[in-house]
Tab-separated table of C-alpha atoms in Angstrom:
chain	number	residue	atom	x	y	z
M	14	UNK	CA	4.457	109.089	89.639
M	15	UNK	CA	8.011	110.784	88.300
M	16	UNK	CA	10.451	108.842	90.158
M	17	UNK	CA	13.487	111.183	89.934
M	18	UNK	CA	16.916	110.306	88.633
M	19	UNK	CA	17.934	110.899	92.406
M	20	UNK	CA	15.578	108.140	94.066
M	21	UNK	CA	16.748	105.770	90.830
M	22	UNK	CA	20.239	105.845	91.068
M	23	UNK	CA	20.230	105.821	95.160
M	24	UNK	CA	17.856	102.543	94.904
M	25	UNK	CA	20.615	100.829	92.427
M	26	UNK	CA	23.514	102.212	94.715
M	27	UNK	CA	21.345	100.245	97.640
M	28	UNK	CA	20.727	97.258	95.566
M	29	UNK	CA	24.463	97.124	94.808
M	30	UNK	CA	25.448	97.152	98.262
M	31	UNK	CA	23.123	95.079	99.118
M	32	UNK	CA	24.476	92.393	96.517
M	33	UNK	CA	27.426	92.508	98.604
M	34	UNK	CA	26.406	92.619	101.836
M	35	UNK	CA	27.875	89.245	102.340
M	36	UNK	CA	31.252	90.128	101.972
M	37	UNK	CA	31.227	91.898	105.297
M	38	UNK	CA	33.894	94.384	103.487
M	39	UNK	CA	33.243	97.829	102.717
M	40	UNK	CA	32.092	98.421	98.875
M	41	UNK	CA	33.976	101.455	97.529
M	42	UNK	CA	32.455	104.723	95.734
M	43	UNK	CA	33.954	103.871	92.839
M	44	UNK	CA	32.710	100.051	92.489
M	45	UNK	CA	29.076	101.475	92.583
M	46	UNK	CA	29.507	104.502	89.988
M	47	UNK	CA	31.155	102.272	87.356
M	48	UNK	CA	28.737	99.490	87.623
M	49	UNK	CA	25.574	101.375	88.023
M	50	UNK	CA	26.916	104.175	85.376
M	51	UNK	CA	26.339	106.985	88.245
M	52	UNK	CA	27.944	109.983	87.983
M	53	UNK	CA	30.859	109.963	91.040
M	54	UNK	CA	29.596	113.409	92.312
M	55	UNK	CA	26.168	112.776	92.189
M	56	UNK	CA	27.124	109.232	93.479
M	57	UNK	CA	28.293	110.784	96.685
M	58	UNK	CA	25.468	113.279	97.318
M	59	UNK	CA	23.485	110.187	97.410
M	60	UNK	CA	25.297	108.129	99.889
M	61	UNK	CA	25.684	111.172	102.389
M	62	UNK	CA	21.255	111.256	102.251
M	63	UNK	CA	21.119	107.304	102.821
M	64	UNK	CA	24.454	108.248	105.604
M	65	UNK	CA	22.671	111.064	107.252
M	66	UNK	CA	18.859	108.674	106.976
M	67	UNK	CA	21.068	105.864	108.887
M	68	UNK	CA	20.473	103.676	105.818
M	69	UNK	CA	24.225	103.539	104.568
M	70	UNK	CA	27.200	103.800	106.923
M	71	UNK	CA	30.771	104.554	105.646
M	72	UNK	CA	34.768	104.110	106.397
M	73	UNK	CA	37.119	106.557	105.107
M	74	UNK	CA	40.498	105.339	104.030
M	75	UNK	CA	42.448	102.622	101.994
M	76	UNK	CA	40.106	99.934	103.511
M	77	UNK	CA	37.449	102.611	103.407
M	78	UNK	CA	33.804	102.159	101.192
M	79	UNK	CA	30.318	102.016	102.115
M	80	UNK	CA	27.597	98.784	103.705
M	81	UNK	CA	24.504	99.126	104.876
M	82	UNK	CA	23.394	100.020	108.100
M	83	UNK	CA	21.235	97.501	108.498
M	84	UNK	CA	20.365	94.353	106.946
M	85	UNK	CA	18.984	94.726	103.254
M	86	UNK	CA	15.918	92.705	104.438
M	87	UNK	CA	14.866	95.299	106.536
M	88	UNK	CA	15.635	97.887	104.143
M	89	UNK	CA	12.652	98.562	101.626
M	90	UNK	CA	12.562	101.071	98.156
M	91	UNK	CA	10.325	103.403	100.376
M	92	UNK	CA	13.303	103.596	102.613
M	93	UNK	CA	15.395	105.054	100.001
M	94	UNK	CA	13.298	107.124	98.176
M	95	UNK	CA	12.190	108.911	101.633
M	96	UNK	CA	15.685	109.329	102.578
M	97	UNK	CA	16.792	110.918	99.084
M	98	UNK	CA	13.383	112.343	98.316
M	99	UNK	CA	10.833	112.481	101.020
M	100	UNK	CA	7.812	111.407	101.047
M	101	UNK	CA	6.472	109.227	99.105
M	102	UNK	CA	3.467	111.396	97.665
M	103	UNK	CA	2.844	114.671	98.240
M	104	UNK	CA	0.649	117.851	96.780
M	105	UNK	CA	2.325	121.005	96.569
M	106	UNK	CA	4.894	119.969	99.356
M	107	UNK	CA	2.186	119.111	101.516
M	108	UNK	CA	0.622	115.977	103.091
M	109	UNK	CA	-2.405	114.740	100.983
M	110	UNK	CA	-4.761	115.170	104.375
M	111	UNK	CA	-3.261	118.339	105.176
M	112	UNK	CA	-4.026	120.487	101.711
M	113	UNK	CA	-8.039	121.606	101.880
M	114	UNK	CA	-10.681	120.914	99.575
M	115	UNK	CA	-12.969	123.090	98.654
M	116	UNK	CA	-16.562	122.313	96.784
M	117	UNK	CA	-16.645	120.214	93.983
M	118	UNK	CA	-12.561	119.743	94.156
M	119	UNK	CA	-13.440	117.462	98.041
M	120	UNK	CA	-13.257	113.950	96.880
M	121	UNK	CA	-10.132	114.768	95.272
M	122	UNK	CA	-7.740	114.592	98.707
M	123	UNK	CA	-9.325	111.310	98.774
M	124	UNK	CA	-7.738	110.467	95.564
M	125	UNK	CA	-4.568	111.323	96.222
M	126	UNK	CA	-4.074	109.836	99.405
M	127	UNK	CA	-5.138	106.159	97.420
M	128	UNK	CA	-2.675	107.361	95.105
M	129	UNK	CA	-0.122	107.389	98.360
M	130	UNK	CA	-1.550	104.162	99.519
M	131	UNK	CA	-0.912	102.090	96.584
M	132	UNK	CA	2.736	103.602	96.103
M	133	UNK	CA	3.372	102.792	99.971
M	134	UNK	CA	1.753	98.965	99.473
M	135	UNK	CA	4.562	98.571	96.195
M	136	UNK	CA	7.275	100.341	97.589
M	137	UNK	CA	7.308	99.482	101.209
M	138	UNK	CA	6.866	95.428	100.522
M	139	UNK	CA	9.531	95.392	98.005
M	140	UNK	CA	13.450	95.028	100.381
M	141	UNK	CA	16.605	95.059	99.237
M	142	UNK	CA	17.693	91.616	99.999
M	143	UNK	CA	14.442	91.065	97.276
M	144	UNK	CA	16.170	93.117	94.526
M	145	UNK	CA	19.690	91.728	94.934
M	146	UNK	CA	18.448	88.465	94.693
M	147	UNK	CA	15.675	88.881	91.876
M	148	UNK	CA	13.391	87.235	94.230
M	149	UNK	CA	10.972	89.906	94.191
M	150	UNK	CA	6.904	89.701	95.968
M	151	UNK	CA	4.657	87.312	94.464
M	152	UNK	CA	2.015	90.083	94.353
M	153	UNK	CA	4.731	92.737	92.759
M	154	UNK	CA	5.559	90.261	89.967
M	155	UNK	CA	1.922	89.838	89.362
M	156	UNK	CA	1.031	93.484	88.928
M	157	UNK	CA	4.247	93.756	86.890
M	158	UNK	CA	3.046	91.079	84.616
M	159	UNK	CA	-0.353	92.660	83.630
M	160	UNK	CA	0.459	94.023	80.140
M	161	UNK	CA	-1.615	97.458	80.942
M	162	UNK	CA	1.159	98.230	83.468
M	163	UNK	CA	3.502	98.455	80.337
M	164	UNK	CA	1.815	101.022	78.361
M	165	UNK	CA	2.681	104.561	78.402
M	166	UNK	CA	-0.335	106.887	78.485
C-alpha cells in the first residue's frame, strides 16, 4: 500500500487535534504546520477535505482554529484517509468487486479485496483518541512487533 503524503500529514493534523481536544479551544493552522512540519498551504487543503467529510470543523477569526467534529474516539485512520483519499483500496479507480476477471486472471479480485479487508481491519480499529494517547490496539501492537513487518521488500 503507498499511503500518500496527503493521507500522512492529514492523519498527524488529526492526531494533533486530537491531542488537544481537551482544551475545548480551537487549535490554530499554524500550531499544526509548525509542529507536524506541514507545509501551511498544503496544511489547509487538508483541513477543508476533513471540513467538507464533517471530520474537522473550523472558526474563523482571532479566537478562530480548528477541533474535531466529533470525538477522536469515534474518529478512526480509515476516516481520514477516506476523507483525503477515498477509498481505502481500489484497482484502477474502481471497487475490487466491480473490475471483471477474466480466465486465469479470476482469483485475482479475490486477492485484492483481502488486500482491502486487512487494510480496513488495521485502519478502521485504530481511533484517534488511540494515537494521541499512544495507547494503540493490543492486536495492532502485535502485528507491529513481528520483525517481518519491518523489512522492506
Amino acid at each position: 500500500m503507498r499511503i500518500s503524503a496527503k493521507a500522512d500529514y492529514a492523519v498527524r493534523a488529526a492526531i494533533h487535534l486530537a491531542a488537544n481536544e481537551a482544551t475545548e479551544r480551537p487549535t490554530k493552522g499554524e500550531a499544526i504546520a509548525t509542529t507536524q512540519g506541514i507545509p501551511m498551504k498544503f496544511l489547509e487543503n487538508i483541513l477543508g477535505d476533513l471540513r467538507h467529510a464533517g471530520l474537522v470543523r473550523s472558526q474563523r477569526g482571532a479566537d478562530g482554529g480548528y477541533w474535531l467534529n466529533r470525538p477522536a474516539a469515534e474518529i478512526s485512520v480509515a476516516d481520514i484517509i477516506r476523507a483525503v483519499d477515498g477509498p481505502l483500496a481500489s484497482v484502477r479507480g474502481q471497487r475490487p468487486e466491480d473490475v471483471p476477471y477474466e480466465g486465469s486472471a479470476e482469483p485475482l479480485q479475490r486477492v485484492w479485496i483481502a488486500v482491502r479487508h486487512n487494510l480496513r481491519a488495521v485502519l478502521e480499529r485504530v481511533s484517534l483518541a488511540e494515537l494521541a494517547a499512544g495507547a494503540l490496539p493490543g492486536d495492532v501492537v502485535k502485528l507491529s512487533e513481528d520483525p517481518e513487518a519491518w523489512v522492506t521488500r
